[in-house]
GROMACS .gro file of C-alpha atoms in nm:
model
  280
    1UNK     CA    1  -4.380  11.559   6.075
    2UNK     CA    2  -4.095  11.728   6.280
    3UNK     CA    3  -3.961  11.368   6.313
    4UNK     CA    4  -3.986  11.292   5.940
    5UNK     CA    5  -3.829  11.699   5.877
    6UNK     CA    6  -3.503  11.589   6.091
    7UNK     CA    7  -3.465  11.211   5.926
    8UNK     CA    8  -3.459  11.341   5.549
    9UNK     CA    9  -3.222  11.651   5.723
   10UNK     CA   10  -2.996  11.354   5.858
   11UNK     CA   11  -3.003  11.112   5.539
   12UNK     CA   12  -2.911  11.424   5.326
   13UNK     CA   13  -2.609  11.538   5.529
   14UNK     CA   14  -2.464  11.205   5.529
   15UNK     CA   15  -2.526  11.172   5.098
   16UNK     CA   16  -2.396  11.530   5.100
   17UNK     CA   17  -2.068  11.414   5.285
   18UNK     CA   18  -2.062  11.122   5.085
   19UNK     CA   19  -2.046  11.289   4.794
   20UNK     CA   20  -1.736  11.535   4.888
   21UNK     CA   21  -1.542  11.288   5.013
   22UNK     CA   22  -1.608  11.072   4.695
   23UNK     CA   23  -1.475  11.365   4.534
   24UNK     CA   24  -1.181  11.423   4.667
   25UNK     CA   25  -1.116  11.050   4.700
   26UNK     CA   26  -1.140  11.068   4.295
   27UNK     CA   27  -0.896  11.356   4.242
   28UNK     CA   28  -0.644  11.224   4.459
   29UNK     CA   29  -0.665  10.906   4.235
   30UNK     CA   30  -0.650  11.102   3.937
   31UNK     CA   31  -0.343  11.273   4.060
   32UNK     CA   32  -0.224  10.915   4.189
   33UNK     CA   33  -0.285  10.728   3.865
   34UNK     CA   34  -0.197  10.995   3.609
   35UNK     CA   35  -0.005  11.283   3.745
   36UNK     CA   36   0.261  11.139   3.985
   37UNK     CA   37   0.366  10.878   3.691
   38UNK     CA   38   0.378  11.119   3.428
   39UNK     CA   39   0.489  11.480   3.561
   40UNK     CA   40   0.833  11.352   3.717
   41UNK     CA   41   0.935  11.257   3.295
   42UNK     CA   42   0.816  11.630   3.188
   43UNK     CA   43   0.911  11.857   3.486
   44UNK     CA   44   1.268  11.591   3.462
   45UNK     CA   45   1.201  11.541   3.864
   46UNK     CA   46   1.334  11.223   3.979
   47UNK     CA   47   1.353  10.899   3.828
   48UNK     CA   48   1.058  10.611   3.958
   49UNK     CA   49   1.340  10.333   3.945
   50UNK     CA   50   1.704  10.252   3.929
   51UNK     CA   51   1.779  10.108   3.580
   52UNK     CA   52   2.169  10.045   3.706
   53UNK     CA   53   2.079   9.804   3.938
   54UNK     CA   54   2.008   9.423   3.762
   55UNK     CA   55   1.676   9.218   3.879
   56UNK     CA   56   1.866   8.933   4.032
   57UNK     CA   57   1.997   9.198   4.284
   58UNK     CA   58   1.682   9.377   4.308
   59UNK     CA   59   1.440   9.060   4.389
   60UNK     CA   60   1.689   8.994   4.651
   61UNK     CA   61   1.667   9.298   4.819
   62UNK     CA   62   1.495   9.304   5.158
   63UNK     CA   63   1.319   9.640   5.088
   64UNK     CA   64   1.185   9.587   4.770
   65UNK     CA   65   1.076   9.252   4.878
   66UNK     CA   66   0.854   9.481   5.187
   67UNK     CA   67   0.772   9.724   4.948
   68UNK     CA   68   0.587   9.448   4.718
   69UNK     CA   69   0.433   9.267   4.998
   70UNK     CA   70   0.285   9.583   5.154
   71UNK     CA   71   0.149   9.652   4.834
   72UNK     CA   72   0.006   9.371   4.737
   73UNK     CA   73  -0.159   9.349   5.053
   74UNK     CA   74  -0.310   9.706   5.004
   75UNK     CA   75  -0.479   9.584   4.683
   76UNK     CA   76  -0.619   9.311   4.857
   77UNK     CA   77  -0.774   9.500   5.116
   78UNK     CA   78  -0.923   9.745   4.855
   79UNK     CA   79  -1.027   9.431   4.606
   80UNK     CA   80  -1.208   9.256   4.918
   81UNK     CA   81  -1.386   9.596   5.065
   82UNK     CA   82  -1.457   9.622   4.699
   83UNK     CA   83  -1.635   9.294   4.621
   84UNK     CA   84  -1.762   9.138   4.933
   85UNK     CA   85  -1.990   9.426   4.995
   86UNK     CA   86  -2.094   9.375   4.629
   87UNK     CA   87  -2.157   8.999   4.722
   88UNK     CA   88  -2.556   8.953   4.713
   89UNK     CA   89  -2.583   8.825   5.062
   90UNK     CA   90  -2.382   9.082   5.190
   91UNK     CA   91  -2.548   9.331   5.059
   92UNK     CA   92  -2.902   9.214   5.179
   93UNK     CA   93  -2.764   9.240   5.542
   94UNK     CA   94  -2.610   9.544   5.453
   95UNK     CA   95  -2.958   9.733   5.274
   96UNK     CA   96  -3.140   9.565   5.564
   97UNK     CA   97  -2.927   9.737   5.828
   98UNK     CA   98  -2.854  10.053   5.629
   99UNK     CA   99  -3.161  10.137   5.375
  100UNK     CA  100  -3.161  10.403   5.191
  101UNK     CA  101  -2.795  10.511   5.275
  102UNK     CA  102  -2.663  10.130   5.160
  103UNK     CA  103  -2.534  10.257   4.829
  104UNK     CA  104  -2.336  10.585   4.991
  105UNK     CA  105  -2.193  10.366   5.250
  106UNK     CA  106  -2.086  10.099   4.996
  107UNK     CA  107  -1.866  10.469   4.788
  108UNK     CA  108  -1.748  10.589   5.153
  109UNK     CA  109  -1.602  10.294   5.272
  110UNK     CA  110  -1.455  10.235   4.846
  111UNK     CA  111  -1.358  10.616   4.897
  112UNK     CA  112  -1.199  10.488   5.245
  113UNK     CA  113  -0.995  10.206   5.117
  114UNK     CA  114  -0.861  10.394   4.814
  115UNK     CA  115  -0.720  10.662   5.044
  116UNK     CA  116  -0.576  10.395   5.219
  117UNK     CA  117  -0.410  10.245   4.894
  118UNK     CA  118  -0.269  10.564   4.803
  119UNK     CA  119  -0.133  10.704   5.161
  120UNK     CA  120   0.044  10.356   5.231
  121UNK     CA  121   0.149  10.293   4.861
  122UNK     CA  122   0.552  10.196   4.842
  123UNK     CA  123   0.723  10.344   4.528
  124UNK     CA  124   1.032  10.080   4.445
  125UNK     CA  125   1.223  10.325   4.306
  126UNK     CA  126   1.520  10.099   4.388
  127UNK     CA  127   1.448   9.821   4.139
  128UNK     CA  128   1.463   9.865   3.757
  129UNK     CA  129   1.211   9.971   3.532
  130UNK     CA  130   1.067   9.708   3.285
  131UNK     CA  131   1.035   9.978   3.022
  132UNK     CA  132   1.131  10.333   3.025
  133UNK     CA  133   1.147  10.604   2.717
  134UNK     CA  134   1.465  10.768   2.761
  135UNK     CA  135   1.603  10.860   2.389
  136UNK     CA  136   1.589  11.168   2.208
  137UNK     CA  137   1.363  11.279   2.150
  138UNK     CA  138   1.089  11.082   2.253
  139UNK     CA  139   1.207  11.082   2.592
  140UNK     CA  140   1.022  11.498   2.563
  141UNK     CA  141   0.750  11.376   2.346
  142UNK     CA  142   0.623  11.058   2.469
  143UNK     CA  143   0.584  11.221   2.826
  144UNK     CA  144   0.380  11.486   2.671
  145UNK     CA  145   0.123  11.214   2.468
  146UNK     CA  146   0.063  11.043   2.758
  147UNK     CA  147  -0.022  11.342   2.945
  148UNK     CA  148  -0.300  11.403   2.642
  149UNK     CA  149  -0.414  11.083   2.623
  150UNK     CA  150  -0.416  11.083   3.006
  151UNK     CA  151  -0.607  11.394   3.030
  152UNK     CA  152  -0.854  11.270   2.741
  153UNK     CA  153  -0.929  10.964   2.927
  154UNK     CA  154  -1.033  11.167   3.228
  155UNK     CA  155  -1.224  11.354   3.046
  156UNK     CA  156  -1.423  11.060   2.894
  157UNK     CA  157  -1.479  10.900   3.222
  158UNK     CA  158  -1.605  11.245   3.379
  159UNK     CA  159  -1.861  11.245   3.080
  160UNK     CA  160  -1.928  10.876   3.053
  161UNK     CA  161  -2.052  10.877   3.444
  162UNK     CA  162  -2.277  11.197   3.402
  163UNK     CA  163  -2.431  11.037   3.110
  164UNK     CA  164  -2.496  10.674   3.314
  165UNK     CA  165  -2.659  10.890   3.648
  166UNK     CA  166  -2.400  10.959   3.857
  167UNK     CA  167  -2.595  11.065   4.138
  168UNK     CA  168  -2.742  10.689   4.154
  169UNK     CA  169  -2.392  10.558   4.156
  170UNK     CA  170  -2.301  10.734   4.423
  171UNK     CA  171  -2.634  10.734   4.641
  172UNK     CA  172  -2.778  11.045   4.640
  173UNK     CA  173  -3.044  10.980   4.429
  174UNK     CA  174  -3.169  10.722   4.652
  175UNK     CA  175  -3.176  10.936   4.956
  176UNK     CA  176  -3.381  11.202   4.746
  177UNK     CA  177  -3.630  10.947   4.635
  178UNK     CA  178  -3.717  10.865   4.946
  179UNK     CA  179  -3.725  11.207   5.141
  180UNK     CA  180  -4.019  11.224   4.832
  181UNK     CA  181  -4.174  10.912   4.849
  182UNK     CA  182  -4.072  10.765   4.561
  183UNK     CA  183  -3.916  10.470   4.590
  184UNK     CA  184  -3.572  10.305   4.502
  185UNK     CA  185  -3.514  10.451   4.177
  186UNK     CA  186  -3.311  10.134   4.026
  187UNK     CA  187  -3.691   9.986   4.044
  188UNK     CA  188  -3.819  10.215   3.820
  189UNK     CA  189  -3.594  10.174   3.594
  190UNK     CA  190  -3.654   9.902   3.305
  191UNK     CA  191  -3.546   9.528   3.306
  192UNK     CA  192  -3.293   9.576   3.046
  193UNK     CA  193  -3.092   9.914   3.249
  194UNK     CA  194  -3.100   9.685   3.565
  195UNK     CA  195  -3.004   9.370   3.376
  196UNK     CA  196  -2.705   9.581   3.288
  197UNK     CA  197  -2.638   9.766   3.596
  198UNK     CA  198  -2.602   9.390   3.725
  199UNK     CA  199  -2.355   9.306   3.500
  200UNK     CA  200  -2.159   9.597   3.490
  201UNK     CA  201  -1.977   9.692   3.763
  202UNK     CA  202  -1.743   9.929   3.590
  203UNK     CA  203  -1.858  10.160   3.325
  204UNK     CA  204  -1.482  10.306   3.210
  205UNK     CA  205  -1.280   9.988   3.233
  206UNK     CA  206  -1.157  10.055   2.926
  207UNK     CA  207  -1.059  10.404   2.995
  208UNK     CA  208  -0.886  10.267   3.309
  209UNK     CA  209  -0.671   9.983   3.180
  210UNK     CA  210  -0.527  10.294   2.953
  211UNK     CA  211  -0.424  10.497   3.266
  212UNK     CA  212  -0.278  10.210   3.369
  213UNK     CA  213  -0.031  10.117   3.145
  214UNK     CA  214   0.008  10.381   2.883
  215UNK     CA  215   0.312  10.556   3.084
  216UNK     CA  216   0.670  10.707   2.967
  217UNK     CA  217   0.838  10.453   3.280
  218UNK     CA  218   0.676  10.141   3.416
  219UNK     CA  219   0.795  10.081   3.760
  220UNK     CA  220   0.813   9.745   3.942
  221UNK     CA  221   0.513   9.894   4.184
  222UNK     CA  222   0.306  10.067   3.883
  223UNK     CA  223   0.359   9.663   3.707
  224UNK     CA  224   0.215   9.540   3.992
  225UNK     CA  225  -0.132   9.792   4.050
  226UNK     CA  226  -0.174   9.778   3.658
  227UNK     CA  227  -0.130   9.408   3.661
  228UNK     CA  228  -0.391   9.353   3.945
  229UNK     CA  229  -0.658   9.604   3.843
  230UNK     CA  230  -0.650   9.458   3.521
  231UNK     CA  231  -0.708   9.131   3.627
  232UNK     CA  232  -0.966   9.239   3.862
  233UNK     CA  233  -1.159   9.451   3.593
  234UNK     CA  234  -1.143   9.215   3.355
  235UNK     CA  235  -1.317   8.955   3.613
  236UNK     CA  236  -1.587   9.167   3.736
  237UNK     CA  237  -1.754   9.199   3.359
  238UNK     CA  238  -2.015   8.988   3.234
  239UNK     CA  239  -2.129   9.186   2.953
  240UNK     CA  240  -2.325   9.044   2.651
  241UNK     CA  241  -2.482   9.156   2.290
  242UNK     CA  242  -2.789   9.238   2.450
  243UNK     CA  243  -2.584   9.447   2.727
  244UNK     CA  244  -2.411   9.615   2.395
  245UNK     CA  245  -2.734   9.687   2.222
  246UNK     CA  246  -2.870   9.888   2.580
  247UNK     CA  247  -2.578  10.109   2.561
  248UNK     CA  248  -2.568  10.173   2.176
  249UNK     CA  249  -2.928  10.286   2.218
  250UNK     CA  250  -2.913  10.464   2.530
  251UNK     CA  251  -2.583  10.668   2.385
  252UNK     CA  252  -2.786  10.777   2.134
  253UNK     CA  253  -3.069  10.906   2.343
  254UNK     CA  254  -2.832  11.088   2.551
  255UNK     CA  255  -2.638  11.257   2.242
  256UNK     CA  256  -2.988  11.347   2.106
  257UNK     CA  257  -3.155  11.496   2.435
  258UNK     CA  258  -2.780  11.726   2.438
  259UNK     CA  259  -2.839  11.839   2.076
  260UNK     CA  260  -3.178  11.947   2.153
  261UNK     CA  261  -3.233  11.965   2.507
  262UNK     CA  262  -3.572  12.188   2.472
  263UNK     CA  263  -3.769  11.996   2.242
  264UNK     CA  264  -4.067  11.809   2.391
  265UNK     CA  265  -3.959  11.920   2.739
  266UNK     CA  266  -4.353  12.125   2.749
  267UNK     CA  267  -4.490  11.795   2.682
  268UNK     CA  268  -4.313  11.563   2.961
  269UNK     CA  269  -4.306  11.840   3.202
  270UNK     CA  270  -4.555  11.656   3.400
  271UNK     CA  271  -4.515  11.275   3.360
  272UNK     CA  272  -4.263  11.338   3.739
  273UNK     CA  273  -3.961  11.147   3.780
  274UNK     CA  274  -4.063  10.778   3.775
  275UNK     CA  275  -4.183  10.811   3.425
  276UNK     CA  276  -3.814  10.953   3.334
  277UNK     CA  277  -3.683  10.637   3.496
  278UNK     CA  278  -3.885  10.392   3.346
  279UNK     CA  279  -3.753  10.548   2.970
  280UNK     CA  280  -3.433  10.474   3.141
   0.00000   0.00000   0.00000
């Protein structure tokens, strides 16, 4: 018993760390993607690029040259962390090896590579912008819209994962499932939530591929991360109508157990957890 007592202790503290380092892994990307594009154009900080200097000199210059290739090589460490651990064989071996704690190590070692992205990212503020709103006065106003449309889209996503189980996502439910007993709860859920969790690898792409591009300056850099994460969002889906349909219906579920959170809760107080997942 004292053996199973320290085990759940152990499995918990490493979800628990997990989870905070997740965390701050996503607001340093929110303040990567959003913030350091945007608040330079309203606070009038310094420029991301060097419109006075043509592309024929630019995409000759040494340093911009480095810049781009140690960029693209950070996105390509990030996009192969990203999907070979995703790759079915892989991720036998790796729920084999790992268990229960396969799905936090999977956001840890995401969490890791992002942090990696971001500390070793190379601004070309040297080269030219490909667009850039600098007239009056939309050079005051655009900033500001894309700081609201920013901030809405962050604010979607934050609501969009709590309503898809964000504790699954990011592997804590599994580790409390089986300190109880219960099981891997992406079992217990029905054919038609896993037939979508398969194909669906990233429930705000849409909301993303805004952030990306919707921006007072694009940069040579910010071209190429938009450019790449589009491409590899747009590859990753597999969606269909039936895919659709799920998340029609289940949006509607949600919305209605908000609205009226009490009602029939007396009744299903007892049906325990795998019941819940199975209406999932």
């Amino acid at each position: 018993m004292a053996g199973f007592d320290f085990r759940a202790v152990v499995l918990c503290s490493v979800a628990l760390l997990n989870f905070v380092f997740v965390f701050v892994t996503g607001a340093d990307f929110v303040r990567f993607i959003s913030f350091r594009a945007i608040y330079h154009n309203i606070t009038g900080g310094a420029p991301v690029c060097r419109d006075s200097v043509p592309w024929s000199v630019a995409l000759r210059d040494s340093e911009v040259l480095k810049a781009l290739g140690v960029d693209l090589a950070l996105l390509t460490l990030f996009s192969v962390q990203h999907s070979l651990l995703a790759w079915a064989p892989v991720k036998r071996v790796c729920q084999s090896v790992l268990g229960v704690l396969n799905r936090a190590m999977y956001c840890t070692t995401t969490a890791l590579a992002l942090q990696v992205l971001m500390r070793y990212w190379q601004p070309l503020t040297s080269a030219p912008c490909l667009w850039s709103v600098s007239s009056a006065p939309w050079n005051i106003w655009f900033p500001l819209i894309c700081f609201t449309v920013h901030f809405l889209c962050w604010a979607l996503i934050c609501s969009i994962l709590l309503i898809f189980d964000y504790p699954e996502f990011l592997g804590l439910k599994q580790v409390y499932y089986e300190c109880l007993g219960l099981g891997d709860p992406l079992s217990l859920k029905s054919p038609r939530a896993q037939r979508l969790f398969s194909h669906l690898r990233h429930p705000v792409c849409v909301e993303l591929l805004l952030l990306l591009w919707l921006l007072p300056s694009l940069s040579l850099d910010r071209c190429v991360l938009a450019t790449f994460l589009t491409l590899y969002l747009s590859l990753a889906h597999s969606l269909d109508q039936q895919d659709c349909d799920y998340l029609r219906t289940q949006l509607h579920c949600k919305l209605q157990l908000f609205s009226s959170p009490q009602e029939g809760s007396t009744k299903n107080n007892d049906n325990g957890s795998k019941d819940q997942n199975k209406q999932d």
